[in-house]
XYZ file of C-alpha atoms in Angstrom:
433
model
C 0.000 0.000 0.000
C 1.259 3.433 -0.783
C 2.575 5.238 2.263
C 1.147 8.581 3.205
C 3.475 11.521 3.597
C 3.053 14.867 5.275
C 4.899 17.950 4.255
C 8.121 19.146 5.722
C 6.458 22.382 6.716
C 3.752 20.583 8.607
C 6.276 18.547 10.576
C 8.197 21.669 11.491
C 5.044 23.262 12.853
C 4.136 20.107 14.732
C 7.394 19.924 16.626
C 5.575 17.074 18.222
C 6.879 15.708 21.518
C 3.987 13.712 22.395
C 2.157 12.984 25.495
C -0.802 12.982 27.297
C 0.071 13.564 30.876
C -1.486 13.738 34.303
C -1.576 11.480 37.301
C -2.513 7.857 37.474
C -1.433 4.448 38.742
C 2.277 3.909 39.184
C 2.542 0.832 37.032
C 5.349 1.874 34.706
C 7.952 0.602 37.144
C 11.417 -0.678 36.501
C 10.141 -4.137 37.284
C 9.835 -5.113 33.643
C 10.397 -8.657 32.496
C 13.838 -9.958 33.456
C 14.602 -11.949 30.391
C 18.336 -12.256 30.704
C 20.822 -11.913 27.900
C 19.907 -12.091 24.239
C 23.311 -13.422 23.240
C 21.736 -16.536 21.738
C 19.540 -14.527 19.343
C 20.509 -13.997 15.735
C 22.279 -10.629 15.451
C 22.607 -10.433 19.245
C 23.549 -7.260 21.091
C 27.111 -8.524 21.668
C 27.766 -8.445 17.906
C 26.584 -4.864 17.294
C 27.981 -1.602 18.673
C 25.441 0.245 20.834
C 25.624 3.279 18.554
C 24.477 1.125 15.619
C 21.484 -0.512 17.331
C 17.863 0.385 16.504
C 16.560 3.405 18.417
C 13.015 4.755 18.539
C 12.104 8.021 20.203
C 8.424 8.010 21.158
C 5.825 10.310 22.726
C 8.327 13.178 23.030
C 9.919 14.153 19.752
C 13.516 15.397 20.016
C 13.160 19.147 19.601
C 13.882 22.561 21.053
C 11.267 23.067 23.755
C 11.227 26.829 23.190
C 11.075 27.020 19.398
C 9.748 23.582 18.442
C 12.630 23.101 15.990
C 13.235 19.396 15.473
C 16.546 17.904 16.617
C 17.654 16.222 13.415
C 20.892 14.993 14.983
C 18.781 12.848 17.305
C 16.199 11.873 14.687
C 18.938 10.676 12.347
C 21.267 9.300 15.033
C 21.825 6.183 12.930
C 20.111 4.545 9.965
C 17.856 2.603 12.343
C 16.528 5.624 14.251
C 12.890 6.774 14.023
C 10.285 8.730 15.942
C 6.757 7.556 16.753
C 4.052 9.880 17.996
C 0.850 11.427 16.736
C -0.216 14.342 14.575
C -0.352 17.065 17.230
C -1.809 19.816 15.061
C -4.542 17.614 13.640
C -5.481 16.492 17.152
C -5.369 20.013 18.532
C -7.698 21.262 15.816
C -10.045 18.353 16.524
C -10.211 19.208 20.203
C -10.959 22.853 19.502
C -13.623 21.938 16.953
C -15.158 19.452 19.391
C -15.547 22.183 22.029
C -16.878 24.711 19.533
C -19.422 22.253 18.121
C -20.616 21.352 21.607
C -21.266 25.013 22.417
C -23.222 25.565 19.212
C -25.261 22.389 19.639
C -26.103 23.141 23.278
C -26.384 26.910 23.202
C -29.792 26.859 24.878
C -28.269 25.554 28.124
C -24.572 26.366 27.933
C -24.703 29.976 29.188
C -25.314 29.148 32.837
C -25.833 32.673 34.160
C -27.454 34.075 31.035
C -24.994 36.949 30.658
C -24.332 36.328 26.968
C -20.710 35.375 27.680
C -19.541 31.794 27.252
C -16.723 31.586 29.787
C -14.166 28.794 29.784
C -11.164 27.879 31.888
C -8.132 26.084 30.475
C -5.692 23.677 32.139
C -2.318 23.900 30.400
C -0.029 20.896 30.793
C 3.462 22.264 30.183
C 4.164 25.668 28.667
C 7.358 24.313 27.061
C 5.859 21.113 25.628
C 4.923 21.192 21.966
C 1.784 19.071 22.388
C 0.551 21.321 25.150
C 1.281 24.382 23.034
C -0.560 22.896 20.042
C -3.642 22.017 22.106
C -3.849 25.438 23.697
C -3.573 27.013 20.262
C -6.166 24.648 18.801
C -8.755 25.561 21.424
C -8.140 29.288 21.162
C -8.269 29.196 17.377
C -11.578 27.305 17.297
C -13.184 29.549 19.915
C -11.950 32.773 18.334
C -9.953 33.816 21.402
C -6.493 33.570 19.835
C -4.057 36.413 19.260
C -0.799 36.190 17.357
C 2.666 36.429 18.810
C 5.818 36.053 16.731
C 3.810 34.822 13.765
C 1.830 32.130 15.598
C -1.018 31.822 18.080
C 0.009 32.875 21.570
C -0.078 29.856 23.890
C 0.869 31.603 27.147
C -1.360 31.220 30.231
C -3.496 34.259 30.973
C -3.744 33.889 34.747
C -7.177 35.426 35.252
C -9.128 37.370 32.649
C -12.618 38.047 33.949
C -12.875 41.424 32.226
C -11.431 40.276 28.884
C -8.421 42.596 29.073
C -5.626 39.993 28.939
C -3.075 40.542 26.182
C -2.389 36.876 25.370
C -6.018 36.225 24.359
C -8.978 38.211 23.123
C -12.722 37.828 23.387
C -14.152 35.635 20.664
C -17.644 35.517 19.218
C -19.934 32.672 18.373
C -23.360 32.783 16.759
C -25.912 30.116 17.558
C -29.671 29.953 17.851
C -29.986 33.308 16.120
C -27.953 35.090 18.796
C -24.355 36.229 19.149
C -22.369 35.308 22.250
C -19.012 36.495 23.534
C -16.507 33.686 24.204
C -13.976 34.475 26.935
C -11.043 32.590 28.430
C -11.668 33.413 32.079
C -8.507 31.775 33.364
C -5.667 29.474 32.387
C -2.487 28.267 34.033
C 0.290 25.702 33.699
C -0.453 22.740 35.965
C 2.969 22.382 37.558
C 3.408 21.109 41.098
C 5.877 22.281 43.738
C 8.340 19.510 42.818
C 8.423 20.723 39.215
C 6.337 17.981 37.587
C 4.048 19.318 34.852
C 0.688 18.037 33.552
C -0.138 17.566 37.236
C -3.678 16.355 37.901
C -3.710 17.306 41.579
C -2.705 20.860 40.712
C -5.557 21.018 38.192
C -8.008 19.799 40.835
C -6.877 22.575 43.156
C -7.061 25.138 40.356
C -10.685 24.400 39.535
C -11.504 24.864 43.210
C -9.944 28.311 43.142
C -11.506 29.234 39.809
C -14.998 28.090 40.766
C -14.809 30.061 44.010
C -13.783 33.152 42.066
C -15.934 32.885 38.938
C -18.861 30.711 40.020
C -21.516 30.294 37.357
C -19.506 32.347 34.868
C -17.665 29.112 34.049
C -19.604 27.419 31.255
C -16.894 25.133 29.841
C -13.780 23.443 31.276
C -11.008 22.543 28.835
C -7.849 20.596 29.556
C -4.720 19.730 27.573
C -5.201 16.127 28.698
C -7.622 13.772 30.441
C -5.550 13.383 33.590
C -6.050 17.047 34.479
C -9.510 17.110 32.920
C -10.798 14.234 35.040
C -9.320 15.780 38.175
C -11.304 18.966 37.528
C -14.384 16.994 36.500
C -14.418 14.935 39.688
C -13.539 17.878 41.909
C -16.194 20.288 40.611
C -17.643 20.223 37.118
C -19.456 16.871 37.342
C -21.557 18.016 40.298
C -22.162 21.393 38.674
C -22.985 19.863 35.286
C -20.291 21.838 33.461
C -19.026 20.008 30.351
C -15.319 19.215 30.533
C -13.104 18.364 27.576
C -9.785 16.562 27.659
C -7.360 14.684 25.451
C -6.035 11.078 25.346
C -9.247 8.991 25.573
C -8.152 7.338 28.811
C -10.569 4.669 30.007
C -11.871 6.708 32.941
C -12.477 9.768 30.776
C -14.309 7.809 28.097
C -16.498 6.165 30.744
C -17.195 9.587 32.284
C -18.803 10.811 29.057
C -21.900 8.930 30.202
C -21.862 11.148 33.316
C -21.407 14.458 31.540
C -17.740 14.623 30.579
C -17.945 16.565 27.327
C -15.462 14.645 25.202
C -11.864 13.717 24.559
C -9.478 12.960 21.714
C -8.115 9.515 20.961
C -4.572 9.798 19.666
C -4.768 6.172 18.517
C -2.477 4.928 21.263
C -3.031 1.403 19.971
C -1.461 2.396 16.642
C 1.317 4.384 18.322
C 2.311 1.533 20.627
C 2.357 -0.893 17.708
C 4.477 1.439 15.595
C 6.914 1.998 18.475
C 7.701 -1.707 18.660
C 7.151 -2.632 15.025
C 9.765 -0.168 13.798
C 12.258 -1.728 16.218
C 11.254 -5.236 15.139
C 11.772 -4.436 11.462
C 15.117 -2.765 12.090
C 16.276 -5.729 14.156
C 15.214 -8.151 11.420
C 16.873 -6.106 8.702
C 13.688 -6.062 6.640
C 11.910 -3.213 4.876
C 10.890 -0.704 7.536
C 7.360 -0.583 6.106
C 6.751 -4.293 6.711
C 3.624 -4.799 8.799
C 2.958 -1.059 8.629
C 2.050 0.149 5.148
C 2.948 -3.205 3.599
C 1.276 -6.394 4.804
C 3.646 -8.819 6.517
C 3.552 -12.611 6.256
C 1.189 -12.820 9.250
C -1.284 -10.382 7.696
C -0.528 -7.314 9.840
C -0.972 -3.979 8.046
C -2.150 -0.443 8.830
C -4.477 1.519 6.577
C -3.463 5.017 5.560
C -6.356 6.600 7.452
C -4.771 5.810 10.839
C -1.187 7.016 10.378
C 1.094 9.179 8.299
C 4.835 8.896 7.679
C 7.173 11.848 7.235
C 10.278 10.466 5.558
C 12.168 13.759 5.798
C 12.072 13.613 9.584
C 11.946 9.812 9.938
C 8.736 10.153 11.914
C 5.545 8.097 12.127
C 2.416 9.909 13.341
C -0.862 8.284 14.345
C -4.002 10.226 13.437
C -6.564 11.366 16.011
C -10.277 10.731 16.499
C -12.794 12.814 18.491
C -14.592 10.807 21.194
C -17.969 12.213 22.220
C -21.372 11.072 23.445
C -22.119 9.832 19.925
C -19.283 7.287 19.703
C -17.685 6.829 23.127
C -18.880 3.229 23.489
C -16.451 2.303 20.709
C -13.516 3.508 22.850
C -14.223 1.984 26.251
C -11.094 -0.199 26.296
C -8.041 1.908 25.537
C -5.643 -1.010 26.083
C -7.065 -3.282 23.379
C -4.651 -3.946 20.521
C -5.635 -2.656 17.100
C -7.199 -5.585 15.293
C -5.520 -5.083 11.865
C -2.105 -5.534 13.539
C -2.921 -8.147 16.166
C -1.429 -11.271 14.579
C 1.486 -13.165 16.140
C 4.820 -13.160 14.324
C 6.606 -16.442 13.749
C 9.499 -16.810 16.217
C 11.611 -18.618 13.633
C 11.625 -15.689 11.223
C 11.505 -13.098 14.017
C 13.625 -14.449 16.909
C 13.400 -13.027 20.400
C 15.273 -9.777 20.998
C 15.780 -7.723 24.141
C 14.716 -4.062 24.304
C 15.290 -1.307 26.871
C 12.272 1.020 26.998
C 11.532 3.866 29.381
C 8.388 5.765 30.337
C 9.299 9.347 31.277
C 6.951 9.419 34.277
C 5.731 6.259 35.990
C 2.664 8.084 37.316
C 1.588 9.664 34.035
C -2.002 8.555 33.525
C -1.956 8.145 29.755
C 1.425 6.460 29.537
C 1.064 4.152 32.520
C -2.612 3.244 32.186
C -2.904 3.154 28.383
C 0.393 3.213 26.494
C 2.438 0.776 28.558
C -0.326 -1.853 28.775
C -0.607 -1.653 24.988
C 3.153 -2.064 24.617
C 2.971 -5.092 26.892
C 0.232 -6.569 24.709
C 2.252 -6.045 21.553
C 5.656 -7.145 22.843
C 4.657 -10.821 22.914
C 3.070 -10.603 19.462
C 6.319 -9.191 18.086
C 8.610 -11.548 20.063
C 10.298 -8.734 21.969
C 11.517 -9.065 25.551
C 11.259 -5.602 27.064
C 12.602 -4.107 30.271
C 10.200 -1.276 31.172
C 11.813 1.585 33.107
C 9.617 4.169 34.869
C 10.961 7.693 35.474
C 9.909 10.343 37.974
C 8.776 12.890 35.369
C 11.242 15.473 36.670
C 14.864 14.487 36.061
C 16.463 12.775 33.087
C 19.142 11.191 35.287
C 16.476 9.230 37.142
C 16.141 7.282 33.888
C 19.582 7.419 32.298
C 21.219 6.144 35.497
C 19.387 2.885 34.859
C 20.931 2.379 31.446
C 24.264 1.355 32.882
C 24.886 -1.553 30.530
C 23.341 -0.883 27.110
C 25.373 -3.730 25.681
C 22.910 -6.270 27.053
C 20.122 -4.900 24.851
C 19.443 -5.259 21.128
C 17.428 -2.039 20.734
C 16.171 1.001 22.626
C 12.911 2.960 22.880
C 13.190 6.335 24.609
C 10.524 8.593 26.098
C 12.414 11.662 27.366
C 11.455 13.845 30.307
C 12.309 16.945 28.253
C 12.381 17.091 24.484
C 15.779 18.848 24.554
C 17.567 15.967 26.226
C 18.125 13.420 23.460
C 21.896 13.782 23.831
C 21.667 12.398 27.368
C 20.734 9.050 25.829
C 22.844 9.031 22.691
C 25.909 9.877 24.785
C 25.410 6.599 26.655
C 25.110 4.693 23.385
C 28.240 6.338 21.993
C 30.446 4.996 24.778
């Protein structure tokens, strides 16, 4: 099947560095499977220099966290290096459109105090994270509250903006039911805790308490850069006050909450992302065409259709496409850890012998990664005959992870989820030794 490509310009704007973040169960521990050495596998780690082994960056694309410029040294570290994530701009636009459509379709009940102003609050995950930036921009663009800064939509938090005088946003306008309404971002802030961890769900729960005390029934919509923060605000306040809340990631708890009034979320096709993360490694380890089992059907029948992913050859990056999850279709997304059926067939161990992989999750308590992404990886690793050591970080310091890659020679390949998108060199330096 013909692979789909996105333009170089689009990838530069994406500057992806994926994630959904928040808080959740600490199940991305370092207690991954202890599978011993892979020295008896064909092409074992002992026969290949660490710098020449397959490497996949995932969820956080190597890039400058201030400018979004991609780190091509990291993305082209060797001829077996790739990135796997999702199309951040496409997903961000979907989230904004989802919120805008909800307002228009429910205009008769959305303005809670009848003042003609649709007020929303926004939980920002990480002001230096490209996914967070994209989602903030997507919401502001769709709601007409965006202003430009340095040639792009300003993604800075406003603090509080009850009178509409903030410089980083403006009042928008929406027409529905034959009437024009003002749309105002009442407040927004980065959800960063005292220890420095961003995308923090507990901080978001505290923020909605402060905002609701200050703004009361002026809050008509709650928007979050991810479901971890969104669900914290939903459970703390908006569920009881029947205020629709919108997140991102399609975590199981958020999808289930749609039945109780959660407004909607975005599925970033984690099932496709997790498969691509491991499939790219599998193909590189086997020395076969990188598109095998992706755009080209493999011998087991695994293949992805071009409506669920795109490939940017210029930046060696695979991006899963996003889907809006709302009251109309949420029952189709109730199990976020189910493998994607078109790529669920077991590979033959004779043709694809067992290999050992070191893989880290940047934050062991990140809701999306620990409750959705890692379980999917663990479902796929057996199908692809990969023995994986899963390493869980603290979400704050890169050394908390890199210190546990003391002997890369015992692994055949590596999958890296950085704490900060700028820190790719922290990992490649270890492989260069």
